PDB file of C-alpha atoms in Angstrom:
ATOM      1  CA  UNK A   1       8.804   3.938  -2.288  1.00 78.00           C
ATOM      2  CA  UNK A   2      12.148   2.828  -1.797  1.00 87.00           C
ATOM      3  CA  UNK A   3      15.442   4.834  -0.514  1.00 89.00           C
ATOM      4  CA  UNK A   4      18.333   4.650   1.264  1.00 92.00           C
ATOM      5  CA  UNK A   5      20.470   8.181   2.029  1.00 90.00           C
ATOM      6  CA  UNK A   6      23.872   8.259   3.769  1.00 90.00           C
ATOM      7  CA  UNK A   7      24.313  10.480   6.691  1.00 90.00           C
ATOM      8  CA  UNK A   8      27.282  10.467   9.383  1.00 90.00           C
ATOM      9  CA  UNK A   9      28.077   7.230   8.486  1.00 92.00           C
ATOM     10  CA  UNK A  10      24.157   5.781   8.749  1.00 95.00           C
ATOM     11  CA  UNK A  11      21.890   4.531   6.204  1.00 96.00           C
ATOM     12  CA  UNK A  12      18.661   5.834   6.553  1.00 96.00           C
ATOM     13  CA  UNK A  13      16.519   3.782   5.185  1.00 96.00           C
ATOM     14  CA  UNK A  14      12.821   4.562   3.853  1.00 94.00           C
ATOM     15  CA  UNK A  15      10.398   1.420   2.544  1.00 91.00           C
ATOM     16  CA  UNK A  16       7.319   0.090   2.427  1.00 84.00           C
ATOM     17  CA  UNK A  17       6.225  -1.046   5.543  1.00 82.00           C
ATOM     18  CA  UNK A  18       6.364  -4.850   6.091  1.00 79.00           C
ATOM     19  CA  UNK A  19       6.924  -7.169   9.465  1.00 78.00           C
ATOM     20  CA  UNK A  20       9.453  -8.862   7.725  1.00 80.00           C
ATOM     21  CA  UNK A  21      11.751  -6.204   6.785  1.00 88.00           C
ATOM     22  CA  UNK A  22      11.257  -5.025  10.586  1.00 90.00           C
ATOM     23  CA  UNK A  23      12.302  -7.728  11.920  1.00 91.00           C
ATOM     24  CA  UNK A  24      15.463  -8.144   9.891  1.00 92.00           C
ATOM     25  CA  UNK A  25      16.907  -4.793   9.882  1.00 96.00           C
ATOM     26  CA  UNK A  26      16.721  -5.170  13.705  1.00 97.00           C
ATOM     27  CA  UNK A  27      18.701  -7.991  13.174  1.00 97.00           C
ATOM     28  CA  UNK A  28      21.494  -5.456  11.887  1.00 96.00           C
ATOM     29  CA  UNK A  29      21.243  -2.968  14.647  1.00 97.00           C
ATOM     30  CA  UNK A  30      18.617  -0.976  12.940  1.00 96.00           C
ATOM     31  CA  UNK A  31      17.142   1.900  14.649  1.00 96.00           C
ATOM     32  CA  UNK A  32      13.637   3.538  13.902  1.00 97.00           C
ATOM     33  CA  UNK A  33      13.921   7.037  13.960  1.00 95.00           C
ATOM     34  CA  UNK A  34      10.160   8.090  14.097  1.00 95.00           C
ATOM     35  CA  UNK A  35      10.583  11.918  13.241  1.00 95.00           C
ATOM     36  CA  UNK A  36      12.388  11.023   9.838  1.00 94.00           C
ATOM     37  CA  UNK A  37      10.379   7.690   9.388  1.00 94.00           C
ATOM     38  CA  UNK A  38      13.017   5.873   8.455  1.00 96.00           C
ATOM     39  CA  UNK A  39      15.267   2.657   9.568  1.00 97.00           C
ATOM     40  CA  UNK A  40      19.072   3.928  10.489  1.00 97.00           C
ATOM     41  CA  UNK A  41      21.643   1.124   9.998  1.00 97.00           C
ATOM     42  CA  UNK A  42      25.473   1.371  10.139  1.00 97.00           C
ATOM     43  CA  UNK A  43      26.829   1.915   6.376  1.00 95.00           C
ATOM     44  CA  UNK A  44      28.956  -1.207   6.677  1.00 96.00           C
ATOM     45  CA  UNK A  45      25.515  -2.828   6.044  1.00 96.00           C
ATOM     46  CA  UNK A  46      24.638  -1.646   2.975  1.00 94.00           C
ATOM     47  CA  UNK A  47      24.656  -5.183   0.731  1.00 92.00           C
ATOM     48  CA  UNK A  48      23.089  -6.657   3.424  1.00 94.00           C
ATOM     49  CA  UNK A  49      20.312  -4.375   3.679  1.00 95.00           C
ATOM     50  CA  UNK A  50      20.239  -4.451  -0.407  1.00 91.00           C
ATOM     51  CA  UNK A  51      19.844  -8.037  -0.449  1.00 87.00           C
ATOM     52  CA  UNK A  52      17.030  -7.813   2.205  1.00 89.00           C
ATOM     53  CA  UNK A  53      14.869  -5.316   0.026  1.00 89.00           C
ATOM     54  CA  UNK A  54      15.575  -7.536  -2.968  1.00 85.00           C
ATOM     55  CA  UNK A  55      14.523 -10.539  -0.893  1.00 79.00           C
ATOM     56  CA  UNK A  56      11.643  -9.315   1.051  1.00 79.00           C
ATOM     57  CA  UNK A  57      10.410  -6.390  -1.766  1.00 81.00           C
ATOM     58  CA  UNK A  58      11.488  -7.879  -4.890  1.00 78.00           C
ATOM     59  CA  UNK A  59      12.818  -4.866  -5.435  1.00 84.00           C
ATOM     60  CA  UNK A  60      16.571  -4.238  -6.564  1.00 86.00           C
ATOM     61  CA  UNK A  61      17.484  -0.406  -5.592  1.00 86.00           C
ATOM     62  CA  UNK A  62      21.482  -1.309  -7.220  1.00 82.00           C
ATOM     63  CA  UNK A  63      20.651  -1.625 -10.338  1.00 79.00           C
ATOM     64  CA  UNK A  64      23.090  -4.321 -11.052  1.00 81.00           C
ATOM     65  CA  UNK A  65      20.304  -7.762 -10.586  1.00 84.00           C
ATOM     66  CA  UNK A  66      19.840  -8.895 -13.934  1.00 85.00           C
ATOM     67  CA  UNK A  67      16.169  -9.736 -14.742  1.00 86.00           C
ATOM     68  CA  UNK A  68      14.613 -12.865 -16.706  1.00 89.00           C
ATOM     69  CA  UNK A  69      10.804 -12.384 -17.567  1.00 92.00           C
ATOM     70  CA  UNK A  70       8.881 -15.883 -17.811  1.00 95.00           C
ATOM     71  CA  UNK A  71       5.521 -17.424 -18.541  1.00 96.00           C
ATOM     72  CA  UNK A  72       3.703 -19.887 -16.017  1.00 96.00           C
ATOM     73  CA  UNK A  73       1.011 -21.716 -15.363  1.00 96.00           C
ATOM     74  CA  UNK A  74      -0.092 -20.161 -11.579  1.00 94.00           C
ATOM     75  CA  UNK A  75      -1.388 -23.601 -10.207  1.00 92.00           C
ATOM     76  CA  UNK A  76       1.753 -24.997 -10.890  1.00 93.00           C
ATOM     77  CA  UNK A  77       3.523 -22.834  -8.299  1.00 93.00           C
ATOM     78  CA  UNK A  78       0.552 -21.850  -6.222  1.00 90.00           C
ATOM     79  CA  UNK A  79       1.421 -23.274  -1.926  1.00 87.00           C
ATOM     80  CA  UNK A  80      -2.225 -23.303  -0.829  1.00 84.00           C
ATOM     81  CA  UNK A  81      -2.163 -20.167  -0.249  1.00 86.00           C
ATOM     82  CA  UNK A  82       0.349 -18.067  -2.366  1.00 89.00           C
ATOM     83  CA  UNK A  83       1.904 -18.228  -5.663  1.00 91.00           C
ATOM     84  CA  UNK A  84       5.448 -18.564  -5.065  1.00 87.00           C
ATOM     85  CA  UNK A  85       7.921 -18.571  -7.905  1.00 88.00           C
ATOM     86  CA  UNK A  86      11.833 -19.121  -6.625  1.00 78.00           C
ATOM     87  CA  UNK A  87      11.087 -18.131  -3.637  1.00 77.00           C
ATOM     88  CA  UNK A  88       9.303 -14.994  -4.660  1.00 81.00           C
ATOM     89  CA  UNK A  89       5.644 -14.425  -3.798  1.00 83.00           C
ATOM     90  CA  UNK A  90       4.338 -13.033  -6.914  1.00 89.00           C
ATOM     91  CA  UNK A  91       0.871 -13.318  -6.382  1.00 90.00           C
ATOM     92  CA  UNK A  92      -1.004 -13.134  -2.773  1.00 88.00           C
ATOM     93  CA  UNK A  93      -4.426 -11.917  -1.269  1.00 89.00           C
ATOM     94  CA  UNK A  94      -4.027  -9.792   1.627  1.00 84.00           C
ATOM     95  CA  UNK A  95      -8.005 -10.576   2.845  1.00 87.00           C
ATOM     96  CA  UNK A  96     -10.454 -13.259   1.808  1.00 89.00           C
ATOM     97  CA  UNK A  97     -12.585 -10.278   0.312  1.00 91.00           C
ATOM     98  CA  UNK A  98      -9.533  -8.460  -1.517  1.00 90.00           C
ATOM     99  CA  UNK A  99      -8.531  -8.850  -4.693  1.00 91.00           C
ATOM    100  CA  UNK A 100      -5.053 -10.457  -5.393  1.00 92.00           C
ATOM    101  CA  UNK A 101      -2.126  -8.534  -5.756  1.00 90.00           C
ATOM    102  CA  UNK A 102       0.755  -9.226  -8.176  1.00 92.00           C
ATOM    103  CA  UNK A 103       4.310  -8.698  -7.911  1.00 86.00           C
ATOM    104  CA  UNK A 104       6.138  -7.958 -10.995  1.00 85.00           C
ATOM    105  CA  UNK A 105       3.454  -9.988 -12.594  1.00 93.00           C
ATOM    106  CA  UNK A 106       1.307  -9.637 -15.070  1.00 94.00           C
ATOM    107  CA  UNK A 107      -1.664 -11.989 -15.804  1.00 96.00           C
ATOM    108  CA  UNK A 108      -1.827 -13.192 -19.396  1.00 96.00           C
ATOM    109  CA  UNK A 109      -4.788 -15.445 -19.423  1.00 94.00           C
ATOM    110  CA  UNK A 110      -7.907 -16.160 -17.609  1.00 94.00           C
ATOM    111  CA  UNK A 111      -8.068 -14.638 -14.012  1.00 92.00           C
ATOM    112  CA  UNK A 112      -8.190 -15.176 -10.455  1.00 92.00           C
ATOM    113  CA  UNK A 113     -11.431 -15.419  -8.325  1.00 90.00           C
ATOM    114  CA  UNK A 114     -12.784 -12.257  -6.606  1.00 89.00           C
ATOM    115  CA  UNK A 115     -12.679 -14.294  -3.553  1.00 88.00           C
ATOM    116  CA  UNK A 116     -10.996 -17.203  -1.828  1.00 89.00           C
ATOM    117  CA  UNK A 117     -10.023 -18.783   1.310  1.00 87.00           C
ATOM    118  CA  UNK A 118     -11.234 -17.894   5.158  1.00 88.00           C
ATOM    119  CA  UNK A 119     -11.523 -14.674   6.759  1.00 88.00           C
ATOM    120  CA  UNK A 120      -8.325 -16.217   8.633  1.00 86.00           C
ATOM    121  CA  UNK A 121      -6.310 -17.769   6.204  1.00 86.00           C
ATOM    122  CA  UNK A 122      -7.086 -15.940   2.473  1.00 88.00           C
ATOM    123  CA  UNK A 123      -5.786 -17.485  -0.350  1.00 88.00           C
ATOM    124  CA  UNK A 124      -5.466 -16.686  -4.390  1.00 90.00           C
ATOM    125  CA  UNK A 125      -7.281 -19.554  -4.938  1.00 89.00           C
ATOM    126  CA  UNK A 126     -10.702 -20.890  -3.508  1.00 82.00           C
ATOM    127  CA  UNK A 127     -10.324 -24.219  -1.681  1.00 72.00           C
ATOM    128  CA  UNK A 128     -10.293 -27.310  -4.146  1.00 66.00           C
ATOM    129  CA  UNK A 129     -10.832 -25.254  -7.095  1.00 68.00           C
ATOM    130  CA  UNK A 130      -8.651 -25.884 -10.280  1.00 69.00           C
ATOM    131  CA  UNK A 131      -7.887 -22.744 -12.159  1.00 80.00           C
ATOM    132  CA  UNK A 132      -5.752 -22.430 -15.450  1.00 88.00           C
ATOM    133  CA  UNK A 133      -4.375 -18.689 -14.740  1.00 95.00           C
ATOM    134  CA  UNK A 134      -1.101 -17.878 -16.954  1.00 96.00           C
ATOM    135  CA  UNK A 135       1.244 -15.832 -15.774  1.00 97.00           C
ATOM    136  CA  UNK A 136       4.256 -13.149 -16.766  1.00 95.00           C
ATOM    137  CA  UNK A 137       6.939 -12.660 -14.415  1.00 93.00           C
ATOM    138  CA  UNK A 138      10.090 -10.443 -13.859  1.00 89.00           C
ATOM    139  CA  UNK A 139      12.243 -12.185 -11.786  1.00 86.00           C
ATOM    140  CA  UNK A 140      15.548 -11.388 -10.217  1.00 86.00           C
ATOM    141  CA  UNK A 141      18.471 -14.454 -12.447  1.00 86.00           C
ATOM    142  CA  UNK A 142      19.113 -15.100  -8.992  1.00 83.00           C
ATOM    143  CA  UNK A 143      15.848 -16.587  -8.081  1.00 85.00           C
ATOM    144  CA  UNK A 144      15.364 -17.755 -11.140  1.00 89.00           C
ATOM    145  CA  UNK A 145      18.569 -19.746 -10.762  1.00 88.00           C
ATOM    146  CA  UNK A 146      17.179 -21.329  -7.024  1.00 86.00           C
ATOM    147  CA  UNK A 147      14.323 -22.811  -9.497  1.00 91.00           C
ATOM    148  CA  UNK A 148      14.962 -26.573  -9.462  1.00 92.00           C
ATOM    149  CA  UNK A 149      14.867 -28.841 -12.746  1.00 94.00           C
ATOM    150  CA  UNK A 150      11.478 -29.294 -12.496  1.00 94.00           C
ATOM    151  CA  UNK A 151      10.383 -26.008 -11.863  1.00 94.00           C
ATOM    152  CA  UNK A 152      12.207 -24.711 -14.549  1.00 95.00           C
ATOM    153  CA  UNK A 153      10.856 -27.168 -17.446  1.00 95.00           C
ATOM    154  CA  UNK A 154       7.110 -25.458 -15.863  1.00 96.00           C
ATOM    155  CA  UNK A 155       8.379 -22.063 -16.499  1.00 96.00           C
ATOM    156  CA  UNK A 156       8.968 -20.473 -20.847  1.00 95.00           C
ATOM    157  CA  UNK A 157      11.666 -18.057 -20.813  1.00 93.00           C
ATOM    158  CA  UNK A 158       9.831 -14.802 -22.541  1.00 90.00           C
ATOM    159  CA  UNK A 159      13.227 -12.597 -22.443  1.00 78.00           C
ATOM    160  CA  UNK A 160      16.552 -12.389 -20.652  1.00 74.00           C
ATOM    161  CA  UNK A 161      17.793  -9.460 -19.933  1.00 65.00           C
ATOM    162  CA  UNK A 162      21.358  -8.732 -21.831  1.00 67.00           C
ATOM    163  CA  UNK A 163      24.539  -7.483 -20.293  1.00 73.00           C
ATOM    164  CA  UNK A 164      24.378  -4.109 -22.093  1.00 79.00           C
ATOM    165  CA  UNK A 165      20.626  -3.196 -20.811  1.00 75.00           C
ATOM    166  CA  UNK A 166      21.572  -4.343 -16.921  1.00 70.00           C
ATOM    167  CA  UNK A 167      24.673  -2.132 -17.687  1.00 79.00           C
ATOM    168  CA  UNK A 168      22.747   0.555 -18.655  1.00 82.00           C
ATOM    169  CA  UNK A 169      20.599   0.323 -15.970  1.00 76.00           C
ATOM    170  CA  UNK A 170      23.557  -0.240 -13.286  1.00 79.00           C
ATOM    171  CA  UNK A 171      24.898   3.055 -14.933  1.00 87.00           C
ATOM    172  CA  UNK A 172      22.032   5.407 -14.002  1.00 83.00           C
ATOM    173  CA  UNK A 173      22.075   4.356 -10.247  1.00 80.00           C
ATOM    174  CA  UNK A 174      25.600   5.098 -10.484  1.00 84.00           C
ATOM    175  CA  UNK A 175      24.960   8.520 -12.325  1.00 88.00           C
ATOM    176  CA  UNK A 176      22.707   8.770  -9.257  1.00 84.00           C
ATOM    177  CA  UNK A 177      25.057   8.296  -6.224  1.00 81.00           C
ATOM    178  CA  UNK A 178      27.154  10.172  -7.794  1.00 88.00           C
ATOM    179  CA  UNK A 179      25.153  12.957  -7.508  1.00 88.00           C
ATOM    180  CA  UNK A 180      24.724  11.998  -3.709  1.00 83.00           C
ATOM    181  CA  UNK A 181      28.340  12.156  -3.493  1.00 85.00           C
ATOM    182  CA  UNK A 182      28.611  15.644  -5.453  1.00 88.00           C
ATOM    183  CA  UNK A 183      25.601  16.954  -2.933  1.00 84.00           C
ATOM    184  CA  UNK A 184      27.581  16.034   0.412  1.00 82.00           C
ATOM    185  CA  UNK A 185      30.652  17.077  -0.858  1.00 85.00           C
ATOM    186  CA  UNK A 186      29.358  20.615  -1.587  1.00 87.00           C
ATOM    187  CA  UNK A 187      27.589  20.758   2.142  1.00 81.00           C
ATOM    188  CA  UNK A 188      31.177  20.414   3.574  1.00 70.00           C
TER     189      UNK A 188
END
């Protein structure tokens, strides 16, 4: 669950947990404030703290990212450990035992082992095993654009996003805040 509220010039900030994001909103003079259970940052940090969720979460709580859904071949992007498309994990295995998870991604064909790597190091795939696993993807244009040449002639665009549905979409976070605003405004 993502969400980020503005009080007395703070944004308190409520997400997933993940070592990552810690570490980074510290970065911006965040503050955990254990009774709320959220992360308080000053407001002037708000795109920062946007692009970190985006980054970290693959998550866009704006609105305004436009999104590119493609096809993939996983062992063409898989790290030894991960699959990583522009820059995005979009498929890991938190434990050797564990199934994977997928971010924004669908499989399409064939599937992942129930296992793979070491207690220690887990992986989506088991050690020198060749696996044809396609993929579906919603990525963020903006990591889609960090894809180099190569990448990209690995990757079939399914569907891109057009202005007027990423305008929509921009439009009902805005209906939202606006009703932030409307709320605050009545409490003073």
């Amino acid at each position: 669950m993502f969400k980020i509220e503005r009080k007395e010039g703070k944004l308190e900030i409520t997400t997933p947990y993940s070592s990552s994001f810690v570490t980074a909103i510290k970065k911006l003079g965040g503050k955990w404030n254990a009774d709320k259970k959220v992360w308080a940052v000053d407001e002037e940090f708000e795109d920062k703290v946007n692009d970190l969720i985006i980054r970290i979460y693959n998550h866009d709580v704006t609105g305004k990212e436009k999104v590119i859904t493609v096809e993939y071949n996983a062992k063409d992007f898989y790290n030894s450990e991960d699959v990583v498309l522009g820059k995005r994990i979009t498929v890991y295995r938190p434990s050797r035992d564990e199934a994977v998870k997928l971010n924004k991604t669908i499989i399409i064909e064939n599937d992942f082992p129930a296992r793979g790597g070491s207690a220690k190091y887990p992986t989506v795939f088991e050690y020198n095993a060749e696996y044809d696993v396609t993929l579906r993807t919603d990525l963020y244009e903006r990591y889609y654009n960090k894809l180099t040449d190569e990448e990209k002639e690995k990757v079939k665009i399914i569907k891109k996003e057009s202005d007027r549905d990423a305008l929509l979409r921009e439009k009902e976070q805005l209906e939202k805040r606006l009703e932030e605003i409307n709320k605050l405004l009545e409490e003073k």
